[in-house]
């Protein structure tokens, strides 16, 4: 199989779309000079991430909501069109994080757009974002897309802490997962900060358990927001054995790695880790508790005598469970 060049950027993001888009263009040009095929840029990189230290109902919080209302863009939209033009010049796929405008701006999503030479290939909206209320709405879809460089999936920041999501991508055939993040530290010392180190741990673990590639792009600003927080940086490329093959601490720049992606996935599932294929050896028939959502339906629990019972209710057979939130059928 032909080799593919992966890249991710550490970027200092500001709350200025024009400046951020210009910086992205510079990174795309730099990546193009290295024949990069897939480039990942940070979470909310277009407009800048939110300050969650602002008090709810405060004037500052209202102004921040108004900022996203004004500056959010549709996908496709002006920014993704500009990136598509650059992508076309270099034959590159670029993932960019941005505040996505929907419902006339009344619903704002923390999203990524995967953009190729012909325009937007895929949109992902952050699914695990409870703490981002009231600025961003939660996503509901987990797209996996086939490209010339393999089957790709996207995630955003806190999503990395939920292995169920990444395993879902793996069983749907994802070979490379692209992560845009705004991962901060709690302190100011990368060498000792647990919160930053947790990102490295989660990235390597998820790549290892799913035996796929994981490409991470982060912010690297210092002293930002009302809290004076530092971003961790740590943009990296992790191979299917969980090994970090390219890493950048907290300076701006690119990490780049070239490999036969499918060959390395095959090696991880046939040679590395005792030659075990962790997807083949799953026992999904035993994992029903992972998708049991009965706790969300207390009326049913009362009828069944589950609430207040000393013993947990017997799990339903997976074959007896049916979707709770069926989507309406749409005409073609």
CSV table of C-alpha atoms in Angstrom, one decimal:
chain,number,residue,atom,x,y,z
A,1,UNK,CA,0.0,0.0,0.0
A,2,UNK,CA,1.2,3.6,-0.6
A,3,UNK,CA,2.5,5.6,2.3
A,4,UNK,CA,0.5,8.4,3.8
A,5,UNK,CA,1.9,11.4,5.6
A,6,UNK,CA,0.0,12.5,8.7
A,7,UNK,CA,0.4,15.9,10.5
A,8,UNK,CA,-1.0,17.8,13.4
A,9,UNK,CA,-0.4,21.4,14.6
A,10,UNK,CA,0.2,23.0,17.9
A,11,UNK,CA,-1.3,26.5,17.4
A,12,UNK,CA,-1.7,29.7,19.4
A,13,UNK,CA,-5.3,30.6,18.9
A,14,UNK,CA,-6.8,34.0,19.4
A,15,UNK,CA,-10.4,35.3,19.3
A,16,UNK,CA,-10.0,36.7,15.8
A,17,UNK,CA,-11.2,34.6,12.9
A,18,UNK,CA,-9.1,36.4,10.3
A,19,UNK,CA,-5.9,35.9,12.2
A,20,UNK,CA,-6.6,32.3,13.0
A,21,UNK,CA,-7.5,31.5,9.4
A,22,UNK,CA,-4.3,33.2,8.2
A,23,UNK,CA,-2.3,31.1,10.6
A,24,UNK,CA,-4.0,28.0,9.4
A,25,UNK,CA,-3.1,28.9,5.8
A,26,UNK,CA,0.5,29.1,6.9
A,27,UNK,CA,0.4,25.7,8.5
A,28,UNK,CA,-1.3,24.2,5.4
A,29,UNK,CA,1.5,25.7,3.2
A,30,UNK,CA,4.1,24.3,5.6
A,31,UNK,CA,2.4,20.9,5.6
A,32,UNK,CA,2.2,21.0,1.8
A,33,UNK,CA,5.9,21.5,1.5
A,34,UNK,CA,6.3,18.2,3.4
A,35,UNK,CA,3.8,16.4,1.2
A,36,UNK,CA,1.4,16.0,4.0
A,37,UNK,CA,-1.8,14.1,3.1
A,38,UNK,CA,-3.9,14.6,6.3
A,39,UNK,CA,-3.5,17.7,8.6
A,40,UNK,CA,-5.3,18.2,11.9
A,41,UNK,CA,-5.9,21.6,13.4
A,42,UNK,CA,-7.2,22.4,16.9
A,43,UNK,CA,-10.6,22.5,18.5
A,44,UNK,CA,-12.5,25.8,18.0
A,45,UNK,CA,-9.5,27.0,16.2
A,46,UNK,CA,-11.3,29.4,13.9
A,47,UNK,CA,-13.1,31.5,16.6
A,48,UNK,CA,-11.2,30.5,19.7
A,49,UNK,CA,-12.4,28.4,22.6
A,50,UNK,CA,-14.8,29.7,25.4
A,51,UNK,CA,-13.9,31.0,28.8
A,52,UNK,CA,-15.9,28.7,31.1
A,53,UNK,CA,-14.7,30.6,34.2
A,54,UNK,CA,-17.3,33.4,33.5
A,55,UNK,CA,-20.2,33.5,35.9
A,56,UNK,CA,-23.5,32.4,34.4
A,57,UNK,CA,-25.7,35.4,33.8
A,58,UNK,CA,-22.8,37.9,34.0
A,59,UNK,CA,-22.3,40.6,31.4
A,60,UNK,CA,-19.1,38.9,30.3
A,61,UNK,CA,-20.8,35.5,29.8
A,62,UNK,CA,-23.5,37.3,27.7
A,63,UNK,CA,-20.9,39.0,25.6
A,64,UNK,CA,-19.2,35.7,25.0
A,65,UNK,CA,-22.4,34.1,23.8
A,66,UNK,CA,-23.0,37.1,21.5
A,67,UNK,CA,-19.5,36.6,20.1
A,68,UNK,CA,-20.2,33.1,19.1
A,69,UNK,CA,-23.6,34.1,17.8
A,70,UNK,CA,-21.9,36.6,15.5
A,71,UNK,CA,-18.8,34.7,14.5
A,72,UNK,CA,-20.1,31.1,14.1
A,73,UNK,CA,-20.2,29.8,10.5
A,74,UNK,CA,-22.1,27.3,8.6
A,75,UNK,CA,-20.4,24.2,7.3
A,76,UNK,CA,-19.8,24.5,4.3
A,77,UNK,CA,-19.1,28.3,4.8
A,78,UNK,CA,-16.6,31.0,4.2
A,79,UNK,CA,-13.8,29.4,6.3
A,80,UNK,CA,-14.2,25.9,5.0
A,81,UNK,CA,-14.3,27.3,1.4
A,82,UNK,CA,-11.0,29.0,2.0
A,83,UNK,CA,-9.5,25.9,3.4
A,84,UNK,CA,-10.8,23.8,0.5
A,85,UNK,CA,-9.0,26.1,-1.9
A,86,UNK,CA,-5.7,25.5,0.0
A,87,UNK,CA,-6.4,21.8,0.2
A,88,UNK,CA,-7.0,21.7,-3.5
A,89,UNK,CA,-3.6,23.3,-4.1
A,90,UNK,CA,-1.8,20.6,-2.1
A,91,UNK,CA,-4.1,17.6,-2.5
A,92,UNK,CA,-4.6,17.5,1.2
A,93,UNK,CA,-7.3,16.6,3.7
A,94,UNK,CA,-7.5,19.2,6.5
A,95,UNK,CA,-9.5,18.9,9.7
A,96,UNK,CA,-10.4,22.3,11.3
A,97,UNK,CA,-12.2,23.0,14.5
A,98,UNK,CA,-14.8,25.8,14.6
A,99,UNK,CA,-18.0,27.1,16.1
A,100,UNK,CA,-20.7,25.9,13.7
A,101,UNK,CA,-23.8,27.9,13.1
A,102,UNK,CA,-27.2,26.2,12.8
A,103,UNK,CA,-30.8,27.1,13.2
A,104,UNK,CA,-30.1,30.7,12.1
A,105,UNK,CA,-27.4,31.0,14.7
A,106,UNK,CA,-29.6,29.9,17.6
A,107,UNK,CA,-27.9,26.5,17.8
A,108,UNK,CA,-24.1,26.7,18.0
A,109,UNK,CA,-22.0,23.5,17.8
A,110,UNK,CA,-18.4,22.8,18.8
A,111,UNK,CA,-17.6,21.1,15.5
A,112,UNK,CA,-14.9,19.9,13.2
A,113,UNK,CA,-15.0,20.0,9.4
A,114,UNK,CA,-12.9,17.6,7.4
A,115,UNK,CA,-12.1,19.4,4.2
A,116,UNK,CA,-10.7,18.1,1.0
A,117,UNK,CA,-9.9,19.4,-2.5
A,118,UNK,CA,-13.6,19.1,-3.4
A,119,UNK,CA,-15.0,20.7,-0.2
A,120,UNK,CA,-16.3,19.4,3.0
A,121,UNK,CA,-16.0,15.6,3.4
A,122,UNK,CA,-17.4,15.2,6.9
A,123,UNK,CA,-18.8,17.2,9.9
A,124,UNK,CA,-18.4,16.0,13.5
A,125,UNK,CA,-20.1,17.8,16.4
A,126,UNK,CA,-18.6,17.2,19.9
A,127,UNK,CA,-20.9,14.6,21.6
A,128,UNK,CA,-19.5,14.7,25.2
A,129,UNK,CA,-19.8,18.4,26.0
A,130,UNK,CA,-22.2,18.7,29.0
A,131,UNK,CA,-19.9,21.2,30.7
A,132,UNK,CA,-20.0,23.5,27.6
A,133,UNK,CA,-23.6,24.6,28.2
A,134,UNK,CA,-24.8,27.2,27.5
A,135,UNK,CA,-22.5,28.0,24.6
A,136,UNK,CA,-22.5,24.9,22.5
A,137,UNK,CA,-25.1,22.2,21.7
A,138,UNK,CA,-24.3,18.5,21.8
A,139,UNK,CA,-23.7,16.5,18.7
A,140,UNK,CA,-25.6,13.3,17.9
A,141,UNK,CA,-23.7,11.7,15.0
A,142,UNK,CA,-20.5,9.6,14.7
A,143,UNK,CA,-19.6,9.7,11.1
A,144,UNK,CA,-16.9,7.4,9.6
A,145,UNK,CA,-15.8,8.2,6.1
A,146,UNK,CA,-13.8,6.4,3.4
A,147,UNK,CA,-11.1,8.5,1.8
A,148,UNK,CA,-8.2,7.9,-0.5
A,149,UNK,CA,-6.0,7.7,2.6
A,150,UNK,CA,-8.1,5.2,4.6
A,151,UNK,CA,-11.2,5.2,6.6
A,152,UNK,CA,-11.3,8.3,8.9
A,153,UNK,CA,-13.3,9.4,12.0
A,154,UNK,CA,-13.2,12.6,14.1
A,155,UNK,CA,-13.5,13.5,17.7
A,156,UNK,CA,-13.1,16.5,19.9
A,157,UNK,CA,-11.2,16.9,23.2
A,158,UNK,CA,-13.3,15.4,26.1
A,159,UNK,CA,-14.6,12.7,23.7
A,160,UNK,CA,-11.2,11.1,24.1
A,161,UNK,CA,-12.2,10.2,27.7
A,162,UNK,CA,-15.0,7.9,26.5
A,163,UNK,CA,-13.5,4.7,25.1
A,164,UNK,CA,-17.0,3.5,24.0
A,165,UNK,CA,-16.9,6.2,21.3
A,166,UNK,CA,-13.6,5.3,20.0
A,167,UNK,CA,-14.4,1.6,20.0
A,168,UNK,CA,-17.5,2.4,18.0
A,169,UNK,CA,-15.4,4.1,15.4
A,170,UNK,CA,-13.1,1.0,15.3
A,171,UNK,CA,-15.9,-1.5,14.8
A,172,UNK,CA,-17.3,0.8,12.0
A,173,UNK,CA,-13.9,0.4,10.3
A,174,UNK,CA,-12.0,3.6,11.2
A,175,UNK,CA,-8.3,3.3,10.6
A,176,UNK,CA,-7.3,6.8,11.5
A,177,UNK,CA,-9.0,9.0,14.1
A,178,UNK,CA,-8.4,12.7,14.0
A,179,UNK,CA,-8.7,14.6,17.3
A,180,UNK,CA,-9.0,18.4,17.5
A,181,UNK,CA,-8.7,19.6,21.1
A,182,UNK,CA,-8.3,22.5,23.4
A,183,UNK,CA,-6.8,20.6,26.3
A,184,UNK,CA,-5.6,22.7,29.2
A,185,UNK,CA,-3.4,22.1,32.2
A,186,UNK,CA,-4.6,22.9,35.7
A,187,UNK,CA,-1.1,24.2,36.6
A,188,UNK,CA,1.7,25.7,34.6
A,189,UNK,CA,4.4,23.0,34.6
A,190,UNK,CA,4.0,20.4,31.8
A,191,UNK,CA,6.4,18.0,33.6
A,192,UNK,CA,4.2,17.6,36.6
A,193,UNK,CA,0.7,18.5,35.5
A,194,UNK,CA,-1.6,15.5,35.8
A,195,UNK,CA,-4.4,17.0,33.7
A,196,UNK,CA,-2.1,17.5,30.7
A,197,UNK,CA,-0.5,14.1,31.2
A,198,UNK,CA,-4.0,12.5,31.2
A,199,UNK,CA,-4.4,13.5,27.5
A,200,UNK,CA,-1.2,11.6,26.6
A,201,UNK,CA,-2.3,8.6,28.6
A,202,UNK,CA,-5.8,8.5,27.0
A,203,UNK,CA,-4.5,9.0,23.5
A,204,UNK,CA,-2.0,6.2,23.7
A,205,UNK,CA,-4.5,3.9,25.5
A,206,UNK,CA,-7.2,4.4,22.9
A,207,UNK,CA,-4.9,3.9,20.0
A,208,UNK,CA,-3.6,0.7,21.6
A,209,UNK,CA,-7.0,-0.8,22.5
A,210,UNK,CA,-8.4,-0.1,19.1
A,211,UNK,CA,-5.2,-0.8,17.1
A,212,UNK,CA,-5.7,2.3,14.9
A,213,UNK,CA,-3.9,5.6,14.3
A,214,UNK,CA,-4.7,8.6,16.4
A,215,UNK,CA,-3.7,12.1,15.4
A,216,UNK,CA,-4.0,14.9,18.0
A,217,UNK,CA,-3.9,18.7,17.5
A,218,UNK,CA,-4.0,21.1,20.5
A,219,UNK,CA,-3.7,24.7,21.4
A,220,UNK,CA,-0.5,26.0,23.0
A,221,UNK,CA,-1.4,29.4,24.4
A,222,UNK,CA,-0.3,30.5,27.9
A,223,UNK,CA,-2.1,32.6,30.5
A,224,UNK,CA,-5.5,32.7,28.8
A,225,UNK,CA,-9.0,33.4,29.9
A,226,UNK,CA,-10.1,34.7,33.3
A,227,UNK,CA,-8.3,31.8,35.0
A,228,UNK,CA,-4.9,32.5,33.3
A,229,UNK,CA,-4.8,28.9,32.1
A,230,UNK,CA,-2.0,27.3,30.0
A,231,UNK,CA,-2.8,24.9,27.2
A,232,UNK,CA,-0.9,21.6,27.3
A,233,UNK,CA,0.2,21.4,23.6
A,234,UNK,CA,1.3,17.9,23.1
A,235,UNK,CA,0.1,17.5,19.5
A,236,UNK,CA,1.1,14.0,18.6
A,237,UNK,CA,0.7,11.0,16.3
A,238,UNK,CA,0.1,7.7,17.9
A,239,UNK,CA,0.5,4.4,16.0
A,240,UNK,CA,-1.8,1.4,16.3
A,241,UNK,CA,0.4,-0.2,19.0
A,242,UNK,CA,0.0,2.9,21.2
A,243,UNK,CA,3.5,4.2,20.5
A,244,UNK,CA,3.9,7.9,20.0
A,245,UNK,CA,5.8,8.4,16.7
A,246,UNK,CA,5.8,12.2,16.6
A,247,UNK,CA,5.3,14.7,19.4
A,248,UNK,CA,5.6,18.4,20.1
A,249,UNK,CA,5.5,19.9,23.6
A,250,UNK,CA,4.1,23.4,23.9
A,251,UNK,CA,5.8,25.4,21.1
A,252,UNK,CA,4.0,26.2,17.9
A,253,UNK,CA,4.6,23.9,15.0
A,254,UNK,CA,3.8,20.7,13.2
A,255,UNK,CA,4.3,17.0,14.0
A,256,UNK,CA,4.7,14.9,10.9
A,257,UNK,CA,4.9,11.1,10.3
A,258,UNK,CA,4.9,9.1,7.1
A,259,UNK,CA,3.9,5.4,7.1
A,260,UNK,CA,1.9,2.7,5.3
A,261,UNK,CA,-1.1,3.1,7.6
A,262,UNK,CA,-2.9,-0.1,6.7
A,263,UNK,CA,0.3,-2.2,6.9
A,264,UNK,CA,1.0,-0.9,10.4
A,265,UNK,CA,-2.6,-1.6,11.5
A,266,UNK,CA,-2.2,-5.2,10.1
A,267,UNK,CA,1.1,-5.5,12.0
A,268,UNK,CA,-0.5,-4.3,15.2
A,269,UNK,CA,-3.2,-7.0,14.9
A,270,UNK,CA,-1.0,-9.9,13.8
A,271,UNK,CA,2.5,-9.4,15.3
A,272,UNK,CA,2.5,-6.7,18.1
A,273,UNK,CA,1.1,-7.5,21.5
A,274,UNK,CA,1.4,-11.3,21.1
A,275,UNK,CA,-0.2,-11.2,17.7
A,276,UNK,CA,-3.6,-10.6,19.2
A,277,UNK,CA,-6.4,-8.8,17.3
A,278,UNK,CA,-8.3,-6.9,19.9
A,279,UNK,CA,-11.3,-6.3,17.7
A,280,UNK,CA,-11.6,-10.0,16.7
A,281,UNK,CA,-11.4,-11.1,20.4
A,282,UNK,CA,-14.2,-8.9,21.6
A,283,UNK,CA,-17.3,-10.5,23.3
A,284,UNK,CA,-20.0,-7.9,22.5
A,285,UNK,CA,-22.8,-10.3,23.6
A,286,UNK,CA,-21.5,-9.8,27.2
A,287,UNK,CA,-21.4,-6.0,27.1
A,288,UNK,CA,-25.2,-5.2,27.2
A,289,UNK,CA,-24.7,-3.1,30.4
A,290,UNK,CA,-22.7,-0.6,28.3
A,291,UNK,CA,-25.8,0.4,26.3
A,292,UNK,CA,-28.5,-0.2,29.0
A,293,UNK,CA,-30.2,3.2,29.4
A,294,UNK,CA,-33.1,2.0,31.6
A,295,UNK,CA,-31.9,4.5,34.3
A,296,UNK,CA,-33.3,7.2,32.1
A,297,UNK,CA,-36.8,5.9,32.3
A,298,UNK,CA,-38.0,6.0,35.9
A,299,UNK,CA,-41.7,5.5,35.0
A,300,UNK,CA,-40.9,2.1,33.5
A,301,UNK,CA,-38.6,1.3,36.5
A,302,UNK,CA,-41.5,2.0,38.9
A,303,UNK,CA,-43.8,-0.3,36.9
A,304,UNK,CA,-41.2,-3.1,37.0
A,305,UNK,CA,-40.4,-2.6,40.7
A,306,UNK,CA,-36.8,-1.8,39.9
A,307,UNK,CA,-36.6,1.4,41.9
A,308,UNK,CA,-35.9,0.7,45.5
A,309,UNK,CA,-35.1,-3.0,44.8
A,310,UNK,CA,-32.3,-4.6,46.9
A,311,UNK,CA,-31.0,-6.4,43.8
A,312,UNK,CA,-30.3,-4.9,40.4
A,313,UNK,CA,-32.8,-5.8,37.7
A,314,UNK,CA,-31.9,-8.7,35.4
A,315,UNK,CA,-30.5,-7.2,32.2
A,316,UNK,CA,-32.6,-7.5,29.1
A,317,UNK,CA,-31.4,-9.6,26.2
A,318,UNK,CA,-29.7,-7.5,23.6
A,319,UNK,CA,-32.2,-8.9,21.1
A,320,UNK,CA,-35.1,-7.6,23.2
A,321,UNK,CA,-33.8,-4.0,23.4
A,322,UNK,CA,-35.0,-1.5,20.9
A,323,UNK,CA,-33.9,2.1,20.2
A,324,UNK,CA,-35.6,4.7,22.4
A,325,UNK,CA,-35.0,7.7,20.2
A,326,UNK,CA,-35.8,6.6,16.7
A,327,UNK,CA,-35.2,9.2,14.0
A,328,UNK,CA,-38.1,10.2,11.7
A,329,UNK,CA,-38.0,8.6,8.3
A,330,UNK,CA,-37.0,11.0,5.7
A,331,UNK,CA,-38.1,10.8,2.1
A,332,UNK,CA,-35.4,10.5,-0.5
